mmCIF file with all atom_site columns, C-alpha atoms in Angstrom:
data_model
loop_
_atom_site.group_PDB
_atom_site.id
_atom_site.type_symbol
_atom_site.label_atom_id
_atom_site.label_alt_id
_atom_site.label_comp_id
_atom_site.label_asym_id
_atom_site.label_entity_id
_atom_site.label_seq_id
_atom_site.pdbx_PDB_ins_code
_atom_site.Cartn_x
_atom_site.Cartn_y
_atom_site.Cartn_z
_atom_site.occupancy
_atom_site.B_iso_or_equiv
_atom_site.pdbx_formal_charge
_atom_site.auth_seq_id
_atom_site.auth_comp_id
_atom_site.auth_asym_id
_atom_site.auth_atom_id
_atom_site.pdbx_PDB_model_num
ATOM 1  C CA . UNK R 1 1  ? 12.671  5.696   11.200  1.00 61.00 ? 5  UNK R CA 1
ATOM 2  C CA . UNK R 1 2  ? 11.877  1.931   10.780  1.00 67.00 ? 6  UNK R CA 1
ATOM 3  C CA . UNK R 1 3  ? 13.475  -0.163  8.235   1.00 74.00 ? 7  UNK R CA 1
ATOM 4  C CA . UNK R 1 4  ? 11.920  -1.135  5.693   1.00 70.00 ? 8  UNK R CA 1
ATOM 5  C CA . UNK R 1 5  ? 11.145  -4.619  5.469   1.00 82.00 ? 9  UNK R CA 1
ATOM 6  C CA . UNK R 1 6  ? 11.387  -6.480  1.683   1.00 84.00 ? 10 UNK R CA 1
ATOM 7  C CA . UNK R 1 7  ? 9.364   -9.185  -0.232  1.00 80.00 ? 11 UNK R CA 1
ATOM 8  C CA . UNK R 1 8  ? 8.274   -10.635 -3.410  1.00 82.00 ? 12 UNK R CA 1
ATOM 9  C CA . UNK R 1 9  ? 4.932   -9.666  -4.760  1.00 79.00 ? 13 UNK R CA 1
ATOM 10 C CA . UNK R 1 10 ? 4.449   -11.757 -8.505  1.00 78.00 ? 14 UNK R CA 1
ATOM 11 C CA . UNK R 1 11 ? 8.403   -12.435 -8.764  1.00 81.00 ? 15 UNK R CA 1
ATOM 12 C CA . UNK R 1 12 ? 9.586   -8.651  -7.891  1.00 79.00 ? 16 UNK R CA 1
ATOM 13 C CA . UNK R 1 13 ? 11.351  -7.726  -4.860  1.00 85.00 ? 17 UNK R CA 1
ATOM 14 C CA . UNK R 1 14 ? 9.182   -4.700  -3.045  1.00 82.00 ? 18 UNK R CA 1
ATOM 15 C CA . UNK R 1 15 ? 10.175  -2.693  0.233   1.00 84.00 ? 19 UNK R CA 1
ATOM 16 C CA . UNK R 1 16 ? 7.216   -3.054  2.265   1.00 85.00 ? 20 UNK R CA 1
ATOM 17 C CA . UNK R 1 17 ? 6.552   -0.042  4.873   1.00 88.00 ? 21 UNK R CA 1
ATOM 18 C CA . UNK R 1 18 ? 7.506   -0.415  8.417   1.00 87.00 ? 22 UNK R CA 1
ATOM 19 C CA . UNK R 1 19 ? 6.359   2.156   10.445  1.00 92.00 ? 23 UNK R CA 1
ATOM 20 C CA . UNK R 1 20 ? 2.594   3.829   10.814  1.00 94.00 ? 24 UNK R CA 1
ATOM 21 C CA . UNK R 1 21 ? 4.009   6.769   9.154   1.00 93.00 ? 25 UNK R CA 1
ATOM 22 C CA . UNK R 1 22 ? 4.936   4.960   6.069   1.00 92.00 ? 26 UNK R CA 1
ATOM 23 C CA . UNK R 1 23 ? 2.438   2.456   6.104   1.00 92.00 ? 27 UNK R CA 1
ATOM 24 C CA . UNK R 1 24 ? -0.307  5.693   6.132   1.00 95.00 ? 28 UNK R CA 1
ATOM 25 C CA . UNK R 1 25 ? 1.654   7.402   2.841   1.00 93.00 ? 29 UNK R CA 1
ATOM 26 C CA . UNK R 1 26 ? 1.846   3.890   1.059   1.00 91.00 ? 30 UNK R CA 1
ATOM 27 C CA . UNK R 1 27 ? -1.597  3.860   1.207   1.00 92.00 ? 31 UNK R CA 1
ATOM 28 C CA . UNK R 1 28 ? -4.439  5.445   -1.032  1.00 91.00 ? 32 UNK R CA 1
ATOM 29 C CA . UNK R 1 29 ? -5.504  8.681   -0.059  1.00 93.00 ? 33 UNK R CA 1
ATOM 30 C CA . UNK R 1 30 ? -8.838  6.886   0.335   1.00 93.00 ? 34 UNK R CA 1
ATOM 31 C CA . UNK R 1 31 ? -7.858  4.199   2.552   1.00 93.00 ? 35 UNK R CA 1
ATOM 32 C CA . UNK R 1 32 ? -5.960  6.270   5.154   1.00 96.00 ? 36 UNK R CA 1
ATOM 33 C CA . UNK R 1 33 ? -8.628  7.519   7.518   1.00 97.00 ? 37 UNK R CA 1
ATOM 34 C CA . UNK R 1 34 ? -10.018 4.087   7.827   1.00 96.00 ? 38 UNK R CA 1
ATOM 35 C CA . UNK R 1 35 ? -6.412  3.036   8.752   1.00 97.00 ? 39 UNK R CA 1
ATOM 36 C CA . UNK R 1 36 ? -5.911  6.277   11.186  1.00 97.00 ? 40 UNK R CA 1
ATOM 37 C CA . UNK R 1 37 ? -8.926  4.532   12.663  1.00 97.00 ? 41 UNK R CA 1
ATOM 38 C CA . UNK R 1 38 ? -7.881  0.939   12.969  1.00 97.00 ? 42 UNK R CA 1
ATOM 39 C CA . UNK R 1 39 ? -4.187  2.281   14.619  1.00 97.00 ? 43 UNK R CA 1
ATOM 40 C CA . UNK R 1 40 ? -6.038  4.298   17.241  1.00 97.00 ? 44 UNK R CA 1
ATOM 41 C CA . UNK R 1 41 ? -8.617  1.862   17.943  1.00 97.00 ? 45 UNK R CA 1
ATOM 42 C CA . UNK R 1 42 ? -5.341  -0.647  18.565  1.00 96.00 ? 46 UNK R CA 1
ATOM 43 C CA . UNK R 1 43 ? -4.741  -1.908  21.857  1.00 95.00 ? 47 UNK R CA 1
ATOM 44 C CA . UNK R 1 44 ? -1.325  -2.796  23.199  1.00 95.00 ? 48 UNK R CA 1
ATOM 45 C CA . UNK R 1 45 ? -2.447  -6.578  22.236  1.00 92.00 ? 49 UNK R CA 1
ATOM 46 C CA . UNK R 1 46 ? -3.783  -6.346  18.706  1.00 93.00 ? 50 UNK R CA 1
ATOM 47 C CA . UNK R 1 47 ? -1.499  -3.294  17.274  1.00 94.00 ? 51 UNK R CA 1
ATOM 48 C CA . UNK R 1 48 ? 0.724   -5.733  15.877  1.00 91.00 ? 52 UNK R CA 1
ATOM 49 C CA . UNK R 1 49 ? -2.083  -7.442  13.882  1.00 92.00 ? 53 UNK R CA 1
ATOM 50 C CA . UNK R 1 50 ? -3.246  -4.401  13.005  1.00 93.00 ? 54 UNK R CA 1
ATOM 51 C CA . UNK R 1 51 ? 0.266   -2.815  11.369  1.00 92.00 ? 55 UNK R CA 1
ATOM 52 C CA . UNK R 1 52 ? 0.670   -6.316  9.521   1.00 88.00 ? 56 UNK R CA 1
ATOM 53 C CA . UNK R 1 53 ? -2.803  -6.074  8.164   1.00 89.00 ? 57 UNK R CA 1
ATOM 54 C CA . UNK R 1 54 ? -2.177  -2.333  6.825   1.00 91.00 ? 58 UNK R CA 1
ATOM 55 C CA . UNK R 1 55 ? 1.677   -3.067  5.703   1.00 87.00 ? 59 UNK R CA 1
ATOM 56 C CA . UNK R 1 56 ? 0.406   -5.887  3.218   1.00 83.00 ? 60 UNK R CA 1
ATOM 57 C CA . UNK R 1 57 ? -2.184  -3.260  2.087   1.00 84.00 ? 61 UNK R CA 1
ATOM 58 C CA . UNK R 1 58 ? 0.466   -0.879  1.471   1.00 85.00 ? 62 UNK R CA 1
ATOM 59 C CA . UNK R 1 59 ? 2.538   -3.368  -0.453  1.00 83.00 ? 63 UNK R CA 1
ATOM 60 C CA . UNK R 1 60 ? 2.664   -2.346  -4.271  1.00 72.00 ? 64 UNK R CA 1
ATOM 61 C CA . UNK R 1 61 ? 1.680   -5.074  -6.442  1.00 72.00 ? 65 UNK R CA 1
ATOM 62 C CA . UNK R 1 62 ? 4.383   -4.637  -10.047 1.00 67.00 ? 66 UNK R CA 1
ATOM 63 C CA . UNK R 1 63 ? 1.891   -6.221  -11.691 1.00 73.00 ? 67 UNK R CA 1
ATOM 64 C CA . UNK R 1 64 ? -1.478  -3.973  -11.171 1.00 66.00 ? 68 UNK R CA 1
ATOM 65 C CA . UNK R 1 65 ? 0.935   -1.250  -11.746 1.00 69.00 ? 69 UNK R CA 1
ATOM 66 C CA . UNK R 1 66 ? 1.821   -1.936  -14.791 1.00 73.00 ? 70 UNK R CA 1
ATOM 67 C CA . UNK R 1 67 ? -1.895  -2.764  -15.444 1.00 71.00 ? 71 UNK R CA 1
ATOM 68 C CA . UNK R 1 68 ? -2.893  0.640   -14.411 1.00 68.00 ? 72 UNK R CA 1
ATOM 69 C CA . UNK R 1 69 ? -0.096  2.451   -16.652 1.00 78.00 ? 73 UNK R CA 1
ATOM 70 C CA . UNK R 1 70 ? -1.016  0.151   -20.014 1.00 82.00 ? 74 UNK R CA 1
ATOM 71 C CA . UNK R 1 71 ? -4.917  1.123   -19.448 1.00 79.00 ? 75 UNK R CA 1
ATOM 72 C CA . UNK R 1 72 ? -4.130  5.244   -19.037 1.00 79.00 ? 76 UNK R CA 1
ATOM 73 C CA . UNK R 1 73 ? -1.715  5.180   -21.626 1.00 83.00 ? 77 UNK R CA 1
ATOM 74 C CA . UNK R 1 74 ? -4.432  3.327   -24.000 1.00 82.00 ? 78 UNK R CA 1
ATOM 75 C CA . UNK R 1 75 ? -7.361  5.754   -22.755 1.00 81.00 ? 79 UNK R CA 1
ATOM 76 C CA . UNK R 1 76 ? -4.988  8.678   -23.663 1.00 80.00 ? 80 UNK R CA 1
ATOM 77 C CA . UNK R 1 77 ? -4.284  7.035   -27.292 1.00 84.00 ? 81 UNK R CA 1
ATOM 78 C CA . UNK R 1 78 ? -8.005  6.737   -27.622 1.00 80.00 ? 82 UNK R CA 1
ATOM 79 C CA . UNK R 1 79 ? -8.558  10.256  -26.819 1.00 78.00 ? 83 UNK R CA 1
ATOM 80 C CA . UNK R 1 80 ? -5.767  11.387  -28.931 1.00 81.00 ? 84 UNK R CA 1
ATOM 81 C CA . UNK R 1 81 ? -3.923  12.673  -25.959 1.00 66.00 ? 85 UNK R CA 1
ATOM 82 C CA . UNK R 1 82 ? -0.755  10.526  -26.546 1.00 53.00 ? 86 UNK R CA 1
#
């Protein structure tokens, strides 16, 4: 297993995937066959590229995170689920 790799994203320290393995389960379910695609499409010159492409991809963002939990939690108040 790779080691993860770290950086900042908006100020927060993040572990950003290092392997295709984790960079595929970091990823929406949505985005992962185009990304199966891109890795096997790789050759031995570009697969580098490629894995640095996806692994920023993969990197969560604190920020739209915390966006993402403020808007369900005020849908669910507006519904009267909360």
């Amino acid at each position: 297993m790779a080691e993860p790799l770290k950086t900042f994203v908006n100020g927060v320290e993040v572990e950003v995937p290092n392997s295709i393995s984790d960079i595929r389960a970091a990823l929406p379910e949505g985005r992962r066959e185009e990304f199966d695609q891109a890795i096997n499409e790789a050759g031995v010159h570009d697969i580098h590229a490629v894995m640095r492409h996806w692994m920023l991809e993969a990197v969560p963002d604190p920020e739209a995170e915390a966006l993402l939990q403020r808007l369900a939690a005020d849908e669910a108040e507006r519904r009267g689920v909360a």
